[in-house]
Short mmCIF file of C-alpha atoms in Angstrom, two decimals:
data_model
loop_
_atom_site.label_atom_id
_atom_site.label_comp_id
_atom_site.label_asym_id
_atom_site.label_seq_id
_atom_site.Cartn_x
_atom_site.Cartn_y
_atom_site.Cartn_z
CA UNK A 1 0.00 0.00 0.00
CA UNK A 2 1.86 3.54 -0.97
CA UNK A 3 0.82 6.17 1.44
CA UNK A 4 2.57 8.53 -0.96
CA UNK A 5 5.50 10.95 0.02
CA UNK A 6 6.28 11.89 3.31
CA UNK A 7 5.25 15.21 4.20
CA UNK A 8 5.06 18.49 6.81
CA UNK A 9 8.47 17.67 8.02
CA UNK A 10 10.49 20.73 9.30
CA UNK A 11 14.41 19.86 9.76
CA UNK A 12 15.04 18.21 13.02
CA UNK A 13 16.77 20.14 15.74
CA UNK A 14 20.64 19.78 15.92
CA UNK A 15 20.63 17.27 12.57
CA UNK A 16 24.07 19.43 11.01
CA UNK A 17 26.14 17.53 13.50
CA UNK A 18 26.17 14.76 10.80
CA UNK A 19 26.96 16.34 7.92
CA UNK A 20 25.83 17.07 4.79
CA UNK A 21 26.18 13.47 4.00
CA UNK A 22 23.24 12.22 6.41
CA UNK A 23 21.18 15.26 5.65
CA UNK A 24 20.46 13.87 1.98
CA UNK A 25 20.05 10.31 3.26
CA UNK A 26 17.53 11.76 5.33
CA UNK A 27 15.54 13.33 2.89
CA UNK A 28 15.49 10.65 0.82
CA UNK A 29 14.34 8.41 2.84
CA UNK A 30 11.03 10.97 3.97
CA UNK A 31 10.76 10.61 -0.14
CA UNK A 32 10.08 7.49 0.13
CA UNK A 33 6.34 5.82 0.96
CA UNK A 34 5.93 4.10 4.50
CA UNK A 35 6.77 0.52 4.64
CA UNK A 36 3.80 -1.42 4.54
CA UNK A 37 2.49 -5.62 4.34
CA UNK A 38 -0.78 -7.09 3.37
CA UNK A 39 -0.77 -7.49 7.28
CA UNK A 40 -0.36 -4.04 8.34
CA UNK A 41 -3.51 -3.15 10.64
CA UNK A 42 -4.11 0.61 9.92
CA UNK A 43 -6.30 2.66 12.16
CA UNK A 44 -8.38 5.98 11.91
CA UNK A 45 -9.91 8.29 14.02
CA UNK A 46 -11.25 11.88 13.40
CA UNK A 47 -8.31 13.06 15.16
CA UNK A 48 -5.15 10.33 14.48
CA UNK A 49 -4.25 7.25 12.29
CA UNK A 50 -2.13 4.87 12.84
CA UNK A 51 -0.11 1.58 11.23
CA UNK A 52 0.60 -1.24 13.28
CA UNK A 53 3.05 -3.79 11.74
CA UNK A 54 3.16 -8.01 12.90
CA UNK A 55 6.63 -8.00 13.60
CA UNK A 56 7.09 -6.90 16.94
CA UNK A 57 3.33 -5.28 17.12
CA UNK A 58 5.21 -2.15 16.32
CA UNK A 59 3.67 0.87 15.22
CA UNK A 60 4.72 2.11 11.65
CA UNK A 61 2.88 5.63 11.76
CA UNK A 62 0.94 7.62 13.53
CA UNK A 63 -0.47 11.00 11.84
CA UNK A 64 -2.90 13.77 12.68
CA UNK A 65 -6.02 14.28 11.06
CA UNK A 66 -3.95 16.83 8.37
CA UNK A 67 -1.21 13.92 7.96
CA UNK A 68 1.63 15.14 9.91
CA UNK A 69 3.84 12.68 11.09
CA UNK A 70 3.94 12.17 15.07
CA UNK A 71 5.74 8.81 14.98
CA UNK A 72 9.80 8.70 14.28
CA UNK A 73 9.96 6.76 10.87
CA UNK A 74 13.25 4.23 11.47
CA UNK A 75 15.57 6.02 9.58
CA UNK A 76 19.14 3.34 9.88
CA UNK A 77 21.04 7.31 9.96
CA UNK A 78 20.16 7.10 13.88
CA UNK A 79 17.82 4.47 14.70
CA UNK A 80 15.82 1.59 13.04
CA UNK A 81 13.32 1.22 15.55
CA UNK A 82 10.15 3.24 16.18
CA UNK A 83 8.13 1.66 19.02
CA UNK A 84 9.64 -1.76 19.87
CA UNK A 85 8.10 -3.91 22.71
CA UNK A 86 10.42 -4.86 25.29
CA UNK A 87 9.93 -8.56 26.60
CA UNK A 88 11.19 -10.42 28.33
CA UNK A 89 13.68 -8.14 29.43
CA UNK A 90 14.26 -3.99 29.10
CA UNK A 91 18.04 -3.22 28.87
CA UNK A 92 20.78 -5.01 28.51
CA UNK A 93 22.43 -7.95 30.99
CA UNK A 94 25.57 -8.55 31.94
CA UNK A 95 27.54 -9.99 28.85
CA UNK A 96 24.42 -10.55 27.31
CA UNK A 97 23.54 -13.81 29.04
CA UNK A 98 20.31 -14.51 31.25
CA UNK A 99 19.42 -17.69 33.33
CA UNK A 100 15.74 -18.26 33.55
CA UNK A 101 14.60 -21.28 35.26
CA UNK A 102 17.44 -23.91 34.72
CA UNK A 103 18.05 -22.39 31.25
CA UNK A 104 20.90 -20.02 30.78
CA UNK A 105 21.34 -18.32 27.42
CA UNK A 106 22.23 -14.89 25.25
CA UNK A 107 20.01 -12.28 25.04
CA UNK A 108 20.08 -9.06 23.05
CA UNK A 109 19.25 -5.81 24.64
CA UNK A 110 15.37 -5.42 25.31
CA UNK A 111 14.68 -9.08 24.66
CA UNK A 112 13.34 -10.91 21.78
CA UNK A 113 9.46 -9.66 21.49
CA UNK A 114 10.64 -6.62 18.93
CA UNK A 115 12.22 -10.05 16.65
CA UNK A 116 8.89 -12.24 15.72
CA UNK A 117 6.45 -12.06 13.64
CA UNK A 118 2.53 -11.68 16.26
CA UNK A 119 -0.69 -13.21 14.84
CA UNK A 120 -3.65 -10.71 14.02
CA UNK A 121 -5.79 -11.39 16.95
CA UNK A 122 -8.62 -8.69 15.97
CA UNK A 123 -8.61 -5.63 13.43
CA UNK A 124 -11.34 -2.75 13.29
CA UNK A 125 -11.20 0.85 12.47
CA UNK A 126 -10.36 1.94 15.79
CA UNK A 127 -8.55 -0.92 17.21
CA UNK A 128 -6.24 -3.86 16.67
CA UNK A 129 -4.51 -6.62 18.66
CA UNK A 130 -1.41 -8.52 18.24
CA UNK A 131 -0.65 -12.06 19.84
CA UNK A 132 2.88 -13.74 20.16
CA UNK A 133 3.29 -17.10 22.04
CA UNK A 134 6.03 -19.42 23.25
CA UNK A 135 7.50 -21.33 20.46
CA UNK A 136 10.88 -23.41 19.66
CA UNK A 137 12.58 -20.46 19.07
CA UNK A 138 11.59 -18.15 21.95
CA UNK A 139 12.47 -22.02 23.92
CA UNK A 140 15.29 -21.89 23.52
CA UNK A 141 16.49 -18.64 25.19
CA UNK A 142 13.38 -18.27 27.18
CA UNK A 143 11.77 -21.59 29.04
CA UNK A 144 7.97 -20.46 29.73
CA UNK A 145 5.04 -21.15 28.38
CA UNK A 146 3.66 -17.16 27.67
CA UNK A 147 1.55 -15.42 25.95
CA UNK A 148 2.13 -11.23 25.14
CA UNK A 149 -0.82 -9.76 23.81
CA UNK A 150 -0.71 -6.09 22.27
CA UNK A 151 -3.46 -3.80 21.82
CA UNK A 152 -3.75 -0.29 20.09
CA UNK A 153 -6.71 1.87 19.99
CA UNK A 154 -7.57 5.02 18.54
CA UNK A 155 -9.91 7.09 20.60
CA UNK A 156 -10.26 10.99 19.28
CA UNK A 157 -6.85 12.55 19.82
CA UNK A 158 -5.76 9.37 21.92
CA UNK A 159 -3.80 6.47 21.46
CA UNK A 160 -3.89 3.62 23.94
CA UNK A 161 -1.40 1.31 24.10
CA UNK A 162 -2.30 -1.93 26.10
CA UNK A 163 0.01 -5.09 26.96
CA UNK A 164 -0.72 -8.45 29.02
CA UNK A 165 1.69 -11.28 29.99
CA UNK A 166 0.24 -14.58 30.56
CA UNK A 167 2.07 -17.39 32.14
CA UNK A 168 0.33 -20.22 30.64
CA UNK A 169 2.69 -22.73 31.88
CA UNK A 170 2.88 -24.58 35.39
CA UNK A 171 6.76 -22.99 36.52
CA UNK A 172 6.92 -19.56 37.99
CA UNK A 173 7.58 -16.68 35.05
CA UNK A 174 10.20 -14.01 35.90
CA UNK A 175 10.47 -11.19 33.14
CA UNK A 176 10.41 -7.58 32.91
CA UNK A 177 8.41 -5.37 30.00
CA UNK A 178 8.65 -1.82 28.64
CA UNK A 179 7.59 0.32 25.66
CA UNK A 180 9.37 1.91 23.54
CA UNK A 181 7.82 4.49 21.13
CA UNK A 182 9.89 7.52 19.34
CA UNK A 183 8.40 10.76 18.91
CA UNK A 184 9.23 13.56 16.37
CA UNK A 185 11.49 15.90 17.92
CA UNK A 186 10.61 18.54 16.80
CA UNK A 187 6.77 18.19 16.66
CA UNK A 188 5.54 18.93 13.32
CA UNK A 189 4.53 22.71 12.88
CA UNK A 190 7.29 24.00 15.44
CA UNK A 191 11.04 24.61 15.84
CA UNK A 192 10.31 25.54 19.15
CA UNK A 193 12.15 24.14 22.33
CA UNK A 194 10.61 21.27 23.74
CA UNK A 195 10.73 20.07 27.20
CA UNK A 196 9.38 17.16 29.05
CA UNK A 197 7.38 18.36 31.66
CA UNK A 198 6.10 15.78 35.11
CA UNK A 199 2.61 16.44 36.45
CA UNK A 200 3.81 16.60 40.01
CA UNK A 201 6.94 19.43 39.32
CA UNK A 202 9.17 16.62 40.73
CA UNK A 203 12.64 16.32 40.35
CA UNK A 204 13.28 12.76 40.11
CA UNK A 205 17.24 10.98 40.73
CA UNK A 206 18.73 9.12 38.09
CA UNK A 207 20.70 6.12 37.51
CA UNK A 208 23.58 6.94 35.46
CA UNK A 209 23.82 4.18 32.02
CA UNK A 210 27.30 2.90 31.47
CA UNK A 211 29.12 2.86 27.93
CA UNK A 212 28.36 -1.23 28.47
CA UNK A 213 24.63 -0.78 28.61
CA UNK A 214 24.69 -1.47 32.14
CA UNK A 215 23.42 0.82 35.12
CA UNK A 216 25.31 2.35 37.81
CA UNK A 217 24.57 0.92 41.36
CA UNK A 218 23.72 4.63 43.33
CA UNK A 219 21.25 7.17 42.22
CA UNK A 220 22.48 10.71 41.48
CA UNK A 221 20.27 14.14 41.79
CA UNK A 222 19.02 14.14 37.90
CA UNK A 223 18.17 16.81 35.43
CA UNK A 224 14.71 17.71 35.76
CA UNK A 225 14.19 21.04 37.55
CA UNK A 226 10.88 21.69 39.25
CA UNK A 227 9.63 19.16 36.90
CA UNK A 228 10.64 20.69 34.01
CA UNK A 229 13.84 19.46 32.04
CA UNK A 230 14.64 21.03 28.18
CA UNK A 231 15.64 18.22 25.62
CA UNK A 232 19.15 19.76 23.73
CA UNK A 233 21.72 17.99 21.42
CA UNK A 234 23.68 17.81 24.55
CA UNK A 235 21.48 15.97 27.12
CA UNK A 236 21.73 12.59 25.92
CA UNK A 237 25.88 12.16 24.98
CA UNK A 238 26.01 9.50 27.74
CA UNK A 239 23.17 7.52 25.98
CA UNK A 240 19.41 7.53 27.75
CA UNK A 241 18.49 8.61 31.24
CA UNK A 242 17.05 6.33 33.15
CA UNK A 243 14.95 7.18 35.94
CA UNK A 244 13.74 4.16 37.95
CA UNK A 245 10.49 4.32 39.84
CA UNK A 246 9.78 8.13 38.40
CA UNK A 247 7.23 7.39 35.65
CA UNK A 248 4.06 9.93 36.05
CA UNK A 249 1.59 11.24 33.64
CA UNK A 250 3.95 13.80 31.63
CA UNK A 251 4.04 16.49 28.75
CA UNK A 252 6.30 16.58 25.75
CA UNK A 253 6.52 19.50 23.71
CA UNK A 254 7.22 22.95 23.22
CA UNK A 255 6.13 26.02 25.67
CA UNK A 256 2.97 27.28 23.49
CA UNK A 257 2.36 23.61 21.65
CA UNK A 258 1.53 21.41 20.39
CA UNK A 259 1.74 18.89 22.83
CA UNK A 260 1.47 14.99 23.61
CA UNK A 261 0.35 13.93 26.90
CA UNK A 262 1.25 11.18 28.37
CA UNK A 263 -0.07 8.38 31.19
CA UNK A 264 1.18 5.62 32.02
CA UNK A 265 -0.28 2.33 34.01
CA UNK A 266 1.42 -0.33 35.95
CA UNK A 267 5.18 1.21 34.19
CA UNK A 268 6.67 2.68 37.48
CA UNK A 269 10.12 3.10 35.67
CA UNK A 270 10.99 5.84 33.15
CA UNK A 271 13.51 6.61 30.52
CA UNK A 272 14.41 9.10 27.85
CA UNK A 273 16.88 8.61 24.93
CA UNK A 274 17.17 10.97 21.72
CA UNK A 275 20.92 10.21 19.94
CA UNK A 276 22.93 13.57 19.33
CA UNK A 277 21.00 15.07 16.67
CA UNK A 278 18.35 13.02 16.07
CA UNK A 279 15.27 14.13 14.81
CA UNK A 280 13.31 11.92 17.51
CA UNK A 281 13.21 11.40 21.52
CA UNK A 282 11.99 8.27 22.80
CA UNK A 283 9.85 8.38 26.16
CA UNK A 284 9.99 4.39 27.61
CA UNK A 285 7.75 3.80 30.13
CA UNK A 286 9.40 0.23 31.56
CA UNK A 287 8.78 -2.12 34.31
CA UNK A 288 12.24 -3.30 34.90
CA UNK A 289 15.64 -2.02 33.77
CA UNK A 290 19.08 -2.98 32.62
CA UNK A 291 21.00 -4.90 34.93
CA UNK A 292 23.19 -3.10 37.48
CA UNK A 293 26.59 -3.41 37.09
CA UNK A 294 28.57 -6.52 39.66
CA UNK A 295 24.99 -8.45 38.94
CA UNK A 296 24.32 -12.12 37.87
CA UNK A 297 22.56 -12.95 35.37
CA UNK A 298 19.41 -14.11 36.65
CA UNK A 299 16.23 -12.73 35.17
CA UNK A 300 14.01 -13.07 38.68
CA UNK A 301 16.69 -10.84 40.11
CA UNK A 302 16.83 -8.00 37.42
CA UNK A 303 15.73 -4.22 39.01
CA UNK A 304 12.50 -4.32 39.51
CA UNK A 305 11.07 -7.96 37.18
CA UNK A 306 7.81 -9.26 37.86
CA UNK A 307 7.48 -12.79 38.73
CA UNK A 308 3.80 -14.37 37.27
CA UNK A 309 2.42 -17.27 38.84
CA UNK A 310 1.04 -19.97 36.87
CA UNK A 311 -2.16 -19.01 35.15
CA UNK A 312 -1.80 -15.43 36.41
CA UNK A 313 -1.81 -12.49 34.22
CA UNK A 314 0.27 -8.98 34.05
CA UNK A 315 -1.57 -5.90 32.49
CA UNK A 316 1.05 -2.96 31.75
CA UNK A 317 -0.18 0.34 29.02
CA UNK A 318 0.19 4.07 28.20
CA UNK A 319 -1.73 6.72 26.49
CA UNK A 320 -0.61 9.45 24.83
CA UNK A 321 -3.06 12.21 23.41
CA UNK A 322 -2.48 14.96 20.74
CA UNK A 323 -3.23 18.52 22.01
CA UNK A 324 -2.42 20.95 19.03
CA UNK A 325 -1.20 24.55 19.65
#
């Protein structure tokens, strides 16, 4: 399906830093039509619509009512992604290797959900859900019997984003699970400075990220003043910040708009990443974070995994509306 050109993009904030070179890469890939399959679920409201791809259940678009983009597009200049799902794990281990159940194995950064292909569970005009169970491959890195189940759902200006995690096995399930969506930075329509702004005007301590992927053990005084931090080419040279047990309902966007409001449920951990220059900033609501550095590599003993009992269920999700200037 050809959406057609790419359009209502202004130049993203601090993009010069990589030359003239990635500038024309850049705009040709907003030349070219959003990647699409015969399986792509695509959603509308009066306000927003939206793409949602199988692999990984990851959102491909998601445009205002005049088309503007909202959604980074996966450009391979910075980043591929756009919204991976993060399960069963949300950062990185040590060396790469987890041991879950009796089972010890490699694991890429944010686990293996974001890799496979999810079955069409139901498609509408307003909504869509994604399944992905256990099979031989997720086996053999990952011992449990689960099922992840991914909803979107257009509601007016609103996107909700819903997850469960079923064990349906009879062993204990330890995992952790975070989103991981990338917004335009700059919105379209502005050049403004943005800022992310907490509800409560908090100013919540971070845990610094190593050059390894791995998080420092103590908590330092982070960035945010009176809830209120400005996102620059500068803030993120020491890759994300991570700010465990901080995640609140929160603004992104410039002073005077437009904005997107966020809210977040059962996702007590928060990060924000934008590379230098990058025309996108991620906000990653998680449950669970990398591991700390000096620890095993036992999944059950991650920061802050869940453990599911057999037959039990774990609901996480986030909405994010679309308040124009």
């Amino acid at each position: 399906m050809d959406l057609g050109p790419r359009t209502n993009l202004a130049k993203p904030m601090g993009f010069a830093v990589f030359g003239a070179q990635a500038i024309i890469e850049y705009q040709r890939y907003l030349e070219q039509p959003a990647r699409m399959s015969d399986q792509t679920c695509t959603l509308s409201s009066e306000h927003l619509s939206l793409a949602v791809a199988p692999l990984g259940a990851e959102m491909q678009y998601l445009r205002t009512a005049s088309g503007q983009e909202l959604l980074w597009h996966g450009n391979k200049v910075f980043w591929t992604g756009r919204a991976p799902i993060l399960f069963p794990i949300v950062g990185r281990a040590v060396d790469d290797v987890v041991r879950s159940g009796n089972l010890t194995a490699e694991m890429a950064k944010h686990g293996f959900a974001r890799r496979h292909d999810f079955a069409v569970e139901e498609a509408s005009q307003t909504r869509c859900r994604h399944v992905l169970h256990a099979s031989e491959a997720t086996r053999a890195v990952y011992p449990f019997e689960f099922t992840l189940t991914v909803t979107h759902e257009l509601d007016g200006p609103t996107l909700s984003v819903t997850a469960e995690v079923a064990n349906a096995g009879d062993a204990p399930m330890p995992f952790g699970f975070g989103f991981h969506p990338a917004f335009r930075c700059p919105l379209p329509g502005t050049d403004a400075p943005h800022h992310v702004t907490l509800a409560s005007g908090g100013q919540p301590q971070q845990q610094p990220l190593r050059p390894d992927g791995l998080l420092e053990r103590a908590l330092v005084p982070g960035p945010f003043r009176e809830g209120r931090l400005e996102i620059t080419d500068t803030l993120f040279e020491n890759d994300a910040l991570v700010f465990p047990g901080a995640s609140e309902p929160l603004r992104y966007g410039p002073a005077n708009g437009p904005w997107l409001d966020f809210a977040f449920s059962n996702l007590p951990d928060l990060a924000l990443w934008r590379p230098v220059g990058a025309p996108f900033l991620c906000v990653e609501p998680w449950h669970g974070t990398a591991s700390l550095v000096g620890d095993g590599p036992e999944t059950a003993q991650r920061p802050n995994s869940l453990t599911l009992a057999p037959g039990a269920v774990a609901a996480f999700g986030y909405r994010v509306t679309f308040v124009s200037a």
